[in-house]
Tab-separated table of C-alpha atoms in Angstrom:
chain	number	residue	atom	x	y	z
A	1	UNK	CA	0.000	0.000	0.000
A	2	UNK	CA	1.406	3.395	-0.981
A	3	UNK	CA	2.168	6.033	1.633
A	4	UNK	CA	-0.402	8.402	0.134
A	5	UNK	CA	-3.127	5.754	0.290
A	6	UNK	CA	-2.258	4.918	3.903
A	7	UNK	CA	-2.473	8.576	4.867
A	8	UNK	CA	-5.842	8.808	3.107
A	9	UNK	CA	-7.260	5.885	5.112
A	10	UNK	CA	-5.848	7.302	8.348
A	11	UNK	CA	-7.583	10.623	7.658
A	12	UNK	CA	-10.878	8.876	6.941
A	13	UNK	CA	-10.585	6.766	10.104
A	14	UNK	CA	-9.787	9.818	12.226
A	15	UNK	CA	-12.714	11.733	10.780
A	16	UNK	CA	-15.025	8.798	11.475
A	17	UNK	CA	-14.015	8.977	15.130
A	18	UNK	CA	-14.594	12.715	15.285
A	19	UNK	CA	-17.984	12.938	13.575
A	20	UNK	CA	-20.812	10.454	14.007
A	21	UNK	CA	-24.432	10.064	12.988
A	22	UNK	CA	-27.001	10.622	15.694
A	23	UNK	CA	-26.625	12.037	19.180
A	24	UNK	CA	-25.246	8.891	20.798
A	25	UNK	CA	-24.987	8.288	24.537
A	26	UNK	CA	-22.304	10.813	25.471
A	27	UNK	CA	-24.407	13.555	27.059
A	28	UNK	CA	-22.465	13.886	30.299
A	29	UNK	CA	-22.816	17.669	30.304
A	30	UNK	CA	-26.558	17.353	30.975
A	31	UNK	CA	-25.993	15.152	34.019
A	32	UNK	CA	-23.195	17.411	35.249
A	33	UNK	CA	-25.287	20.557	34.933
A	34	UNK	CA	-27.843	19.519	37.523
A	35	UNK	CA	-30.502	22.205	37.348
A	36	UNK	CA	-31.148	22.362	41.090
A	37	UNK	CA	-30.291	26.077	40.956
A	38	UNK	CA	-32.872	26.656	38.235
A	39	UNK	CA	-36.623	26.715	38.337
A	40	UNK	CA	-37.780	23.379	36.894
A	41	UNK	CA	-40.205	25.228	34.634
A	42	UNK	CA	-37.697	27.602	33.016
A	43	UNK	CA	-36.411	26.880	29.522
A	44	UNK	CA	-34.981	30.267	28.531
A	45	UNK	CA	-38.253	31.475	27.022
A	46	UNK	CA	-38.272	35.184	26.195
A	47	UNK	CA	-34.472	35.443	26.231
A	48	UNK	CA	-32.253	35.925	23.161
A	49	UNK	CA	-28.701	34.578	22.963
A	50	UNK	CA	-26.395	36.089	20.322
A	51	UNK	CA	-23.449	33.890	19.320
A	52	UNK	CA	-20.711	35.798	17.490
A	53	UNK	CA	-18.752	32.945	15.970
A	54	UNK	CA	-18.810	30.866	12.782
A	55	UNK	CA	-22.569	30.895	12.098
A	56	UNK	CA	-25.005	28.007	12.556
A	57	UNK	CA	-26.332	25.287	10.293
A	58	UNK	CA	-29.961	25.875	11.210
A	59	UNK	CA	-31.077	23.026	8.914
A	60	UNK	CA	-29.534	20.521	11.360
A	61	UNK	CA	-32.025	18.074	12.889
A	62	UNK	CA	-31.035	19.235	16.382
A	63	UNK	CA	-32.739	22.570	15.667
A	64	UNK	CA	-36.081	21.239	14.417
A	65	UNK	CA	-37.950	22.729	17.371
A	66	UNK	CA	-35.627	25.668	18.042
A	67	UNK	CA	-36.176	29.393	17.533
A	68	UNK	CA	-32.893	29.979	15.729
A	69	UNK	CA	-31.626	32.209	12.924
A	70	UNK	CA	-28.222	32.702	11.341
A	71	UNK	CA	-26.888	35.982	9.980
A	72	UNK	CA	-24.002	36.593	7.581
A	73	UNK	CA	-21.901	39.726	7.556
A	74	UNK	CA	-21.726	41.728	4.348
A	75	UNK	CA	-18.561	41.889	2.279
A	76	UNK	CA	-16.555	40.117	-0.435
A	77	UNK	CA	-15.317	37.416	1.937
A	78	UNK	CA	-18.870	36.461	2.957
A	79	UNK	CA	-20.465	35.971	-0.467
A	80	UNK	CA	-20.731	32.198	-0.100
A	81	UNK	CA	-23.636	32.468	2.370
A	82	UNK	CA	-22.223	29.377	4.096
A	83	UNK	CA	-24.346	28.518	7.171
A	84	UNK	CA	-21.341	27.653	9.325
A	85	UNK	CA	-17.789	27.952	8.043
A	86	UNK	CA	-16.130	26.098	10.957
A	87	UNK	CA	-18.689	24.038	12.888
A	88	UNK	CA	-18.115	25.648	16.263
A	89	UNK	CA	-21.170	27.914	16.081
A	90	UNK	CA	-23.476	24.984	15.315
A	91	UNK	CA	-21.932	23.031	18.183
A	92	UNK	CA	-22.437	25.899	20.655
A	93	UNK	CA	-26.016	26.593	19.549
A	94	UNK	CA	-27.002	22.938	19.947
A	95	UNK	CA	-25.850	23.009	23.582
A	96	UNK	CA	-27.999	26.064	24.175
A	97	UNK	CA	-31.255	25.265	22.369
A	98	UNK	CA	-30.893	21.846	20.746
A	99	UNK	CA	-33.835	19.461	21.066
A	100	UNK	CA	-31.655	16.683	22.547
A	101	UNK	CA	-28.640	18.521	23.948
A	102	UNK	CA	-29.835	22.007	24.816
A	103	UNK	CA	-29.976	23.376	28.350
A	104	UNK	CA	-32.262	26.320	27.444
A	105	UNK	CA	-34.433	24.817	24.718
A	106	UNK	CA	-36.871	27.752	24.442
A	107	UNK	CA	-34.267	30.510	24.193
A	108	UNK	CA	-34.113	32.426	20.924
A	109	UNK	CA	-30.693	31.948	19.315
A	110	UNK	CA	-29.189	34.376	16.797
A	111	UNK	CA	-25.974	33.093	15.244
A	112	UNK	CA	-23.801	35.777	13.674
A	113	UNK	CA	-21.182	34.454	11.267
A	114	UNK	CA	-18.029	36.505	11.815
A	115	UNK	CA	-15.783	33.914	10.125
A	116	UNK	CA	-15.613	34.227	6.356
A	117	UNK	CA	-16.123	31.643	3.616
A	118	UNK	CA	-12.654	30.171	4.254
A	119	UNK	CA	-13.186	29.906	8.014
A	120	UNK	CA	-11.004	32.898	8.897
A	121	UNK	CA	-11.832	36.061	10.792
A	122	UNK	CA	-10.276	39.454	11.372
A	123	UNK	CA	-10.684	41.825	14.269
A	124	UNK	CA	-12.837	43.989	12.004
A	125	UNK	CA	-15.136	41.024	11.288
A	126	UNK	CA	-15.540	40.312	15.000
A	127	UNK	CA	-16.329	43.954	15.723
A	128	UNK	CA	-18.905	43.968	12.916
A	129	UNK	CA	-20.388	40.811	14.425
A	130	UNK	CA	-20.857	42.569	17.754
A	131	UNK	CA	-22.394	45.546	15.952
A	132	UNK	CA	-24.855	43.183	14.247
A	133	UNK	CA	-25.878	41.781	17.638
A	134	UNK	CA	-26.347	45.322	18.954
A	135	UNK	CA	-28.579	46.233	16.004
A	136	UNK	CA	-30.724	43.123	16.474
A	137	UNK	CA	-30.961	43.717	20.199
A	138	UNK	CA	-32.047	47.347	19.703
A	139	UNK	CA	-34.935	46.134	17.553
A	140	UNK	CA	-36.038	43.449	20.039
A	141	UNK	CA	-35.273	44.985	23.436
A	142	UNK	CA	-35.693	41.661	25.256
A	143	UNK	CA	-33.432	40.137	27.935
A	144	UNK	CA	-30.353	39.083	26.007
A	145	UNK	CA	-26.945	37.434	26.261
A	146	UNK	CA	-23.935	37.903	23.975
A	147	UNK	CA	-21.523	34.963	23.724
A	148	UNK	CA	-18.071	35.442	22.252
A	149	UNK	CA	-14.996	33.250	22.313
A	150	UNK	CA	-11.742	34.617	23.659
A	151	UNK	CA	-9.177	36.108	21.311
A	152	UNK	CA	-5.569	37.053	22.138
A	153	UNK	CA	-4.909	40.764	22.434
A	154	UNK	CA	-4.613	42.309	19.011
A	155	UNK	CA	-1.228	43.954	18.479
A	156	UNK	CA	-2.598	47.199	17.141
A	157	UNK	CA	-0.772	50.482	17.541
A	158	UNK	CA	-3.263	53.149	18.515
A	159	UNK	CA	-2.149	56.592	17.395
A	160	UNK	CA	-5.215	58.758	18.037
A	161	UNK	CA	-7.823	58.769	20.781
A	162	UNK	CA	-11.335	60.088	21.056
A	163	UNK	CA	-11.383	62.191	24.210
A	164	UNK	CA	-13.447	64.561	26.269
A	165	UNK	CA	-12.392	68.174	26.167
A	166	UNK	CA	-11.565	69.678	29.554
A	167	UNK	CA	-15.066	71.080	29.997
A	168	UNK	CA	-16.587	67.629	29.224
A	169	UNK	CA	-18.894	69.258	26.659
A	170	UNK	CA	-17.006	68.406	23.499
A	171	UNK	CA	-15.185	65.502	21.893
A	172	UNK	CA	-11.693	66.052	20.512
A	173	UNK	CA	-9.092	63.851	18.802
A	174	UNK	CA	-5.702	63.792	20.484
A	175	UNK	CA	-2.496	61.803	20.599
A	176	UNK	CA	-3.113	61.017	24.263
A	177	UNK	CA	-6.033	61.391	26.642
A	178	UNK	CA	-6.287	62.714	30.158
A	179	UNK	CA	-9.115	61.007	32.020
A	180	UNK	CA	-12.005	60.929	31.818
A	181	UNK	CA	-11.805	59.255	28.434
A	182	UNK	CA	-14.617	58.719	25.985
A	183	UNK	CA	-14.138	56.100	23.297
A	184	UNK	CA	-17.525	56.286	21.623
A	185	UNK	CA	-20.922	57.848	22.155
A	186	UNK	CA	-21.875	55.856	25.255
A	187	UNK	CA	-21.540	57.944	28.435
A	188	UNK	CA	-21.928	55.045	30.880
A	189	UNK	CA	-18.554	53.668	29.783
A	190	UNK	CA	-16.580	56.810	30.609
A	191	UNK	CA	-15.803	55.898	34.251
A	192	UNK	CA	-14.711	52.389	33.313
A	193	UNK	CA	-12.423	53.491	30.502
A	194	UNK	CA	-11.000	56.289	32.584
A	195	UNK	CA	-9.862	53.753	35.169
A	196	UNK	CA	-8.918	50.952	32.742
A	197	UNK	CA	-7.009	52.530	29.886
A	198	UNK	CA	-5.222	49.341	28.863
A	199	UNK	CA	-8.492	47.438	28.511
A	200	UNK	CA	-10.110	50.202	26.512
A	201	UNK	CA	-7.187	50.326	24.097
A	202	UNK	CA	-8.247	46.847	22.992
A	203	UNK	CA	-10.937	47.192	20.326
A	204	UNK	CA	-12.782	43.966	21.139
A	205	UNK	CA	-12.940	44.945	24.805
A	206	UNK	CA	-14.357	48.337	23.871
A	207	UNK	CA	-17.036	46.836	21.616
A	208	UNK	CA	-18.045	44.357	24.295
A	209	UNK	CA	-18.245	47.224	26.765
A	210	UNK	CA	-20.576	48.923	24.312
A	211	UNK	CA	-22.703	45.755	24.277
A	212	UNK	CA	-22.692	45.652	28.072
A	213	UNK	CA	-23.835	49.260	28.236
A	214	UNK	CA	-26.664	48.433	25.823
A	215	UNK	CA	-27.998	45.840	28.276
A	216	UNK	CA	-26.508	42.646	26.853
A	217	UNK	CA	-25.096	40.205	29.414
A	218	UNK	CA	-21.647	39.464	28.012
A	219	UNK	CA	-20.298	35.918	28.318
A	220	UNK	CA	-16.887	34.878	27.033
A	221	UNK	CA	-14.718	31.807	27.089
A	222	UNK	CA	-11.565	31.859	29.204
A	223	UNK	CA	-9.401	30.883	26.236
A	224	UNK	CA	-7.496	27.764	25.227
A	225	UNK	CA	-3.904	28.854	25.854
A	226	UNK	CA	-3.129	27.015	29.119
A	227	UNK	CA	-2.279	30.401	30.569
A	228	UNK	CA	-3.618	33.215	32.675
A	229	UNK	CA	-6.997	34.396	31.381
A	230	UNK	CA	-6.128	37.884	32.607
A	231	UNK	CA	-3.526	38.081	29.825
A	232	UNK	CA	-6.103	37.689	27.065
A	233	UNK	CA	-9.068	39.575	25.729
A	234	UNK	CA	-11.906	39.480	26.229
A	235	UNK	CA	-11.483	36.980	29.064
A	236	UNK	CA	-10.044	39.626	31.371
A	237	UNK	CA	-12.988	42.041	31.169
A	238	UNK	CA	-14.586	42.608	34.595
A	239	UNK	CA	-18.056	43.343	33.218
A	240	UNK	CA	-18.660	39.892	31.710
A	241	UNK	CA	-18.960	36.290	32.893
A	242	UNK	CA	-15.952	34.191	31.866
A	243	UNK	CA	-15.980	30.407	31.673
A	244	UNK	CA	-13.148	27.889	31.790
A	245	UNK	CA	-13.472	24.257	30.707
A	246	UNK	CA	-13.798	21.058	32.741
A	247	UNK	CA	-13.569	17.441	31.666
A	248	UNK	CA	-16.032	14.741	32.729
A	249	UNK	CA	-14.052	14.007	35.914
A	250	UNK	CA	-14.479	17.585	37.117
A	251	UNK	CA	-10.834	18.454	36.457
A	252	UNK	CA	-9.842	21.633	34.661
A	253	UNK	CA	-8.937	20.902	31.042
A	254	UNK	CA	-5.174	21.133	30.530
A	255	UNK	CA	-5.487	23.808	27.825
A	256	UNK	CA	-8.072	25.973	29.572
A	257	UNK	CA	-6.920	29.365	30.709
A	258	UNK	CA	-7.263	29.770	34.455
A	259	UNK	CA	-6.605	32.378	37.130
A	260	UNK	CA	-8.555	35.092	38.930
A	261	UNK	CA	-10.239	36.410	35.774
A	262	UNK	CA	-12.162	33.136	35.295
A	263	UNK	CA	-15.528	33.347	37.020
A	264	UNK	CA	-16.783	29.771	36.580
A	265	UNK	CA	-15.873	26.422	35.098
A	266	UNK	CA	-18.311	24.270	33.144
A	267	UNK	CA	-18.153	21.191	30.855
A	268	UNK	CA	-15.914	21.811	27.853
A	269	UNK	CA	-14.197	18.530	26.952
A	270	UNK	CA	-15.721	15.728	24.854
A	271	UNK	CA	-19.154	17.342	24.976
A	272	UNK	CA	-21.429	16.069	22.211
A	273	UNK	CA	-22.845	18.772	19.969
A	274	UNK	CA	-24.320	19.160	16.492
A	275	UNK	CA	-21.809	19.594	13.667
A	276	UNK	CA	-21.923	21.381	10.337
A	277	UNK	CA	-21.175	18.443	8.019
A	278	UNK	CA	-24.700	17.010	7.811
A	279	UNK	CA	-28.218	17.277	9.197
A	280	UNK	CA	-27.668	14.333	11.551
A	281	UNK	CA	-23.935	14.750	12.215
A	282	UNK	CA	-22.600	15.237	15.730
A	283	UNK	CA	-19.139	15.677	17.180
A	284	UNK	CA	-18.074	14.460	20.623
A	285	UNK	CA	-14.316	15.031	20.732
A	286	UNK	CA	-14.018	18.821	20.919
A	287	UNK	CA	-12.186	20.435	23.801
A	288	UNK	CA	-12.806	24.170	23.969
A	289	UNK	CA	-13.648	26.799	26.547
A	290	UNK	CA	-16.214	28.106	24.037
A	291	UNK	CA	-18.257	24.980	24.835
A	292	UNK	CA	-18.212	25.937	28.518
A	293	UNK	CA	-19.243	29.500	27.615
A	294	UNK	CA	-22.194	28.221	25.564
A	295	UNK	CA	-23.433	26.129	28.485
A	296	UNK	CA	-22.934	29.082	30.803
A	297	UNK	CA	-25.035	31.222	28.465
A	298	UNK	CA	-27.823	28.624	28.506
A	299	UNK	CA	-27.896	28.601	32.315
A	300	UNK	CA	-27.954	32.416	32.368
A	301	UNK	CA	-30.873	32.416	29.903
A	302	UNK	CA	-32.899	30.267	32.269
A	303	UNK	CA	-32.119	32.576	35.159
A	304	UNK	CA	-33.126	35.587	33.048
A	305	UNK	CA	-36.468	34.005	32.257
A	306	UNK	CA	-37.254	34.204	35.979
A	307	UNK	CA	-35.476	37.544	36.487
A	308	UNK	CA	-35.439	39.464	33.177
A	309	UNK	CA	-34.164	42.586	34.926
A	310	UNK	CA	-31.128	40.841	36.461
A	311	UNK	CA	-27.810	42.535	35.761
A	312	UNK	CA	-24.553	40.723	35.088
A	313	UNK	CA	-23.572	41.238	38.729
A	314	UNK	CA	-26.912	39.861	39.903
A	315	UNK	CA	-26.341	36.767	37.788
A	316	UNK	CA	-22.758	36.408	38.990
A	317	UNK	CA	-23.890	36.449	42.608
A	318	UNK	CA	-26.676	33.946	41.963
A	319	UNK	CA	-24.300	31.561	40.206
A	320	UNK	CA	-21.687	31.988	42.931
A	321	UNK	CA	-24.243	31.011	45.526
A	322	UNK	CA	-25.148	27.877	43.583
A	323	UNK	CA	-21.732	26.691	42.402
A	324	UNK	CA	-20.541	23.292	43.470
A	325	UNK	CA	-17.381	23.277	45.608
A	326	UNK	CA	-14.769	21.043	44.057
A	327	UNK	CA	-11.042	20.702	43.613
A	328	UNK	CA	-10.300	20.642	39.899
A	329	UNK	CA	-6.930	19.273	38.849
A	330	UNK	CA	-4.033	21.360	40.116
A	331	UNK	CA	-6.140	24.472	40.550
A	332	UNK	CA	-6.959	25.136	44.195
A	333	UNK	CA	-10.559	26.294	43.901
A	334	UNK	CA	-12.427	27.454	46.959
A	335	UNK	CA	-16.186	27.420	46.670
A	336	UNK	CA	-19.185	27.558	48.942
A	337	UNK	CA	-20.624	24.271	50.174
A	338	UNK	CA	-24.248	25.138	49.566
A	339	UNK	CA	-26.122	22.182	48.068
A	340	UNK	CA	-29.142	24.081	46.809
A	341	UNK	CA	-30.496	27.628	46.998
A	342	UNK	CA	-34.022	28.832	46.312
A	343	UNK	CA	-34.567	31.345	43.557
A	344	UNK	CA	-34.667	34.987	44.713
A	345	UNK	CA	-37.786	36.046	46.646
A	346	UNK	CA	-39.091	32.480	47.079
A	347	UNK	CA	-42.558	31.724	48.406
A	348	UNK	CA	-42.568	30.913	52.136
A	349	UNK	CA	-42.298	27.238	52.897
A	350	UNK	CA	-42.887	25.422	56.191
A	351	UNK	CA	-39.405	23.981	56.314
A	352	UNK	CA	-36.179	24.245	54.294
A	353	UNK	CA	-35.480	21.497	51.747
A	354	UNK	CA	-33.228	18.680	52.991
A	355	UNK	CA	-29.570	19.038	52.095
A	356	UNK	CA	-29.539	15.720	50.260
A	357	UNK	CA	-32.139	16.918	47.749
A	358	UNK	CA	-29.367	17.911	45.363
A	359	UNK	CA	-26.869	15.222	46.199
A	360	UNK	CA	-27.064	13.640	42.740
A	361	UNK	CA	-24.758	15.813	40.716
A	362	UNK	CA	-25.333	19.025	42.711
A	363	UNK	CA	-24.780	22.155	40.626
A	364	UNK	CA	-22.397	21.830	37.751
A	365	UNK	CA	-20.692	25.219	37.739
A	366	UNK	CA	-17.435	25.400	39.664
A	367	UNK	CA	-16.561	28.746	41.171
A	368	UNK	CA	-13.391	30.586	40.187
A	369	UNK	CA	-10.886	30.983	43.006
A	370	UNK	CA	-10.853	34.762	43.359
A	371	UNK	CA	-14.635	35.108	43.349
A	372	UNK	CA	-15.020	33.127	46.558
A	373	UNK	CA	-12.277	34.935	48.389
A	374	UNK	CA	-14.057	38.219	47.661
A	375	UNK	CA	-17.224	37.033	49.384
A	376	UNK	CA	-15.622	36.571	52.790
A	377	UNK	CA	-16.517	34.573	55.887
A	378	UNK	CA	-19.407	36.828	56.902
A	379	UNK	CA	-21.273	35.915	53.710
A	380	UNK	CA	-20.844	32.231	54.469
A	381	UNK	CA	-21.935	32.761	58.068
A	382	UNK	CA	-25.130	34.415	56.866
A	383	UNK	CA	-26.092	31.315	54.950
A	384	UNK	CA	-25.221	29.113	57.904
A	385	UNK	CA	-27.605	31.143	60.031
A	386	UNK	CA	-30.356	30.476	57.508
A	387	UNK	CA	-29.689	26.757	57.575
A	388	UNK	CA	-28.513	26.673	53.968
A	389	UNK	CA	-25.092	25.204	54.673
């Protein structure tokens, strides 16, 4: 057998292992994400999730019952009108609203293809993808989530800045800015940018801040660099929820970024999701923090159905209170040992639920190390007094 023929068969065999027909039995993420923290009746209804990624193959069987649309950017590199140029967007959407795999099956999903016909993307494409989400959100004005995967800091030399004049009544262009700084016509962002110049010099960070100011709950992946998430954008932004990846044993994936900028960890390794190669094709071998971010977005959508007015900080606190304490690999994660919390403003009940009511799986989001430290012992003591720990 020739070398070329052997390589051909090896490629075919590898592909057969990666992509399979039908969902299969590997749905461990659903068991891991015990929905004890969520109302059993919530499905994400009334909430929109925008995925700025590679688009979605909405003709896939997994989306037969889903409220899902896919949008292409305009331009010469997007003429092919390909539903999904990589597969990752379809995979993420199926974990959010898929009929078999989705955690928030009634959420509206809008997939924005920011990767061109050849599967490549530029910073400009990603920024235009965020702008598309903002335009759609302005027309709908419903509770919404924006999901974006982490990108390394762009090495862009900024030569001019958009600044406030000294009297704060005019905008001027200068070589440097003296705070307060204004990067675009969105006054709420001035205090943040004034105090975080390095973050606001990053274009993706600034556009996500614009989305945050418009009322979108921003969720990003921690990144797949096996490094400190605080060294990458947008995983270091303080105004979003950032997710690292776990494997099925509850250990942090070896390539997941970690550190104090990661808020939570969720399933991200060998999670079955729909794939873009056929209407009944699925892939179970991916390892990405974007998978964890998609599942985090689905959980947030279900919380927003109950609390449509909840801010990102409200959601962060609710997820912190519900996160399962666990050691994950080498990372020393401290988390609260609270088996199950009621939703905010619960109806009075004669007695608290027994602690063992959530023993099977508990809550499948693991709390980032720094988040717990910030809460302090008094917060824990308050829950002890209420009989919740």
